[in-house]
Amino acid sequence: MDNITLQLNDRNRGAFFYEENDQQIGEMEIGINGHDMAVYHTEVKPEAEGKGIAKKLLETMVNYARQHQLKVIPLCPYVHAQFQRHPDLYNDVWKK
């Protein structure tokens, strides 16, 4: 079974972690400052690429941002590319 969890340290830096069968196979590194969430990096283990895991991490992060009224600063190339390709899906959370 797959599972995505968010872990933040006391400075509001951390990551969304994607686990499948008790193995971490993906993560999206973030930092929250006030009402802004910077997304720094998305990584999926090579053996799990092409399964839509980065997309699931993206959707989870965007839902979290919406629930907490955060604006996303997409420093991660993957997230930035997705925001540019689908502005209709992400304009409400995208801090340009």
Coordinates of C-alpha atoms in Angstrom, one line a residue:
M1 CA 0.0 0.0 0.0
D2 CA 1.2 3.5 -0.8
N3 CA 1.3 6.3 1.7
I4 CA 2.3 10.0 1.7
T5 CA 3.2 11.7 4.9
L6 CA 4.5 15.2 5.7
Q7 CA 7.3 15.6 8.2
L8 CA 8.5 19.1 9.3
N9 CA 11.2 20.1 11.7
D10 CA 10.9 22.9 14.2
R11 CA 11.9 25.5 11.5
N12 CA 9.1 24.2 9.2
R13 CA 11.5 22.6 6.8
G14 CA 10.9 19.0 5.7
A15 CA 9.3 16.9 3.1
F16 CA 6.4 14.9 1.8
F17 CA 7.5 11.3 1.8
Y18 CA 6.0 8.7 -0.5
E19 CA 6.2 5.1 0.9
E20 CA 5.1 1.9 -0.8
N21 CA 5.3 -1.4 1.0
D22 CA 7.1 0.2 3.9
Q23 CA 9.9 1.5 1.6
Q24 CA 10.5 5.3 1.0
I25 CA 10.6 5.7 -2.8
G26 CA 9.9 9.4 -3.3
E27 CA 10.1 12.7 -1.6
M28 CA 9.3 16.4 -2.1
E29 CA 11.4 18.8 0.0
I30 CA 9.7 21.9 1.2
G31 CA 10.0 24.8 3.6
I32 CA 7.2 27.0 5.0
N33 CA 7.7 30.6 6.0
G34 CA 4.5 32.5 7.0
H35 CA 2.0 32.0 4.2
D36 CA 4.6 30.8 1.6
M37 CA 5.7 27.3 0.9
A38 CA 8.9 26.9 -1.1
V39 CA 9.3 23.6 -2.9
Y40 CA 13.0 22.8 -3.4
H41 CA 13.3 19.4 -4.8
T42 CA 11.3 16.3 -5.9
E43 CA 13.0 12.9 -6.2
V44 CA 11.8 9.4 -7.0
K45 CA 14.0 6.3 -6.8
P46 CA 15.0 5.2 -10.3
E47 CA 13.3 1.9 -10.0
A48 CA 10.0 3.6 -9.3
E49 CA 10.1 6.3 -12.1
G50 CA 7.3 6.4 -14.5
K51 CA 4.6 5.3 -12.0
G52 CA 3.2 8.8 -11.4
I53 CA 4.7 9.1 -7.9
A54 CA 6.0 12.7 -8.5
K55 CA 2.5 13.6 -9.6
K56 CA 1.0 12.1 -6.5
L57 CA 3.5 14.1 -4.4
L58 CA 2.6 17.3 -6.3
E59 CA -1.1 16.7 -5.8
T60 CA -0.6 16.1 -2.1
M61 CA 1.5 19.2 -1.7
V62 CA -1.0 21.4 -3.6
N63 CA -3.9 20.1 -1.5
Y64 CA -1.9 20.9 1.7
A65 CA -1.2 24.4 0.4
R66 CA -4.9 25.0 -0.3
Q67 CA -6.0 23.6 3.1
H68 CA -3.5 25.9 4.9
Q69 CA -4.0 29.0 2.6
L70 CA -0.3 28.8 1.5
K71 CA 1.2 30.2 -1.7
V72 CA 3.7 27.9 -3.4
I73 CA 7.1 29.1 -4.6
P74 CA 8.1 26.4 -7.1
L75 CA 11.9 26.3 -7.0
C76 CA 11.9 22.6 -7.9
P77 CA 12.2 22.3 -11.7
Y78 CA 9.5 19.5 -11.8
V79 CA 7.0 21.6 -9.8
H80 CA 7.7 24.7 -11.8
A81 CA 7.3 22.9 -15.1
Q82 CA 3.9 21.5 -14.0
F83 CA 2.7 24.9 -12.8
Q84 CA 3.7 26.4 -16.2
R85 CA 2.0 23.5 -18.2
H86 CA -1.2 23.6 -16.2
P87 CA -1.7 27.1 -14.8
D88 CA -5.5 26.6 -14.7
L89 CA -4.9 23.9 -12.0
Y90 CA -2.4 25.8 -9.9
N91 CA -2.9 29.5 -10.3
D92 CA -4.7 29.7 -7.0
V93 CA -1.6 28.6 -5.1
W94 CA 1.2 29.7 -7.3
K95 CA 3.2 32.6 -6.0
K96 CA 4.8 34.1 -9.1

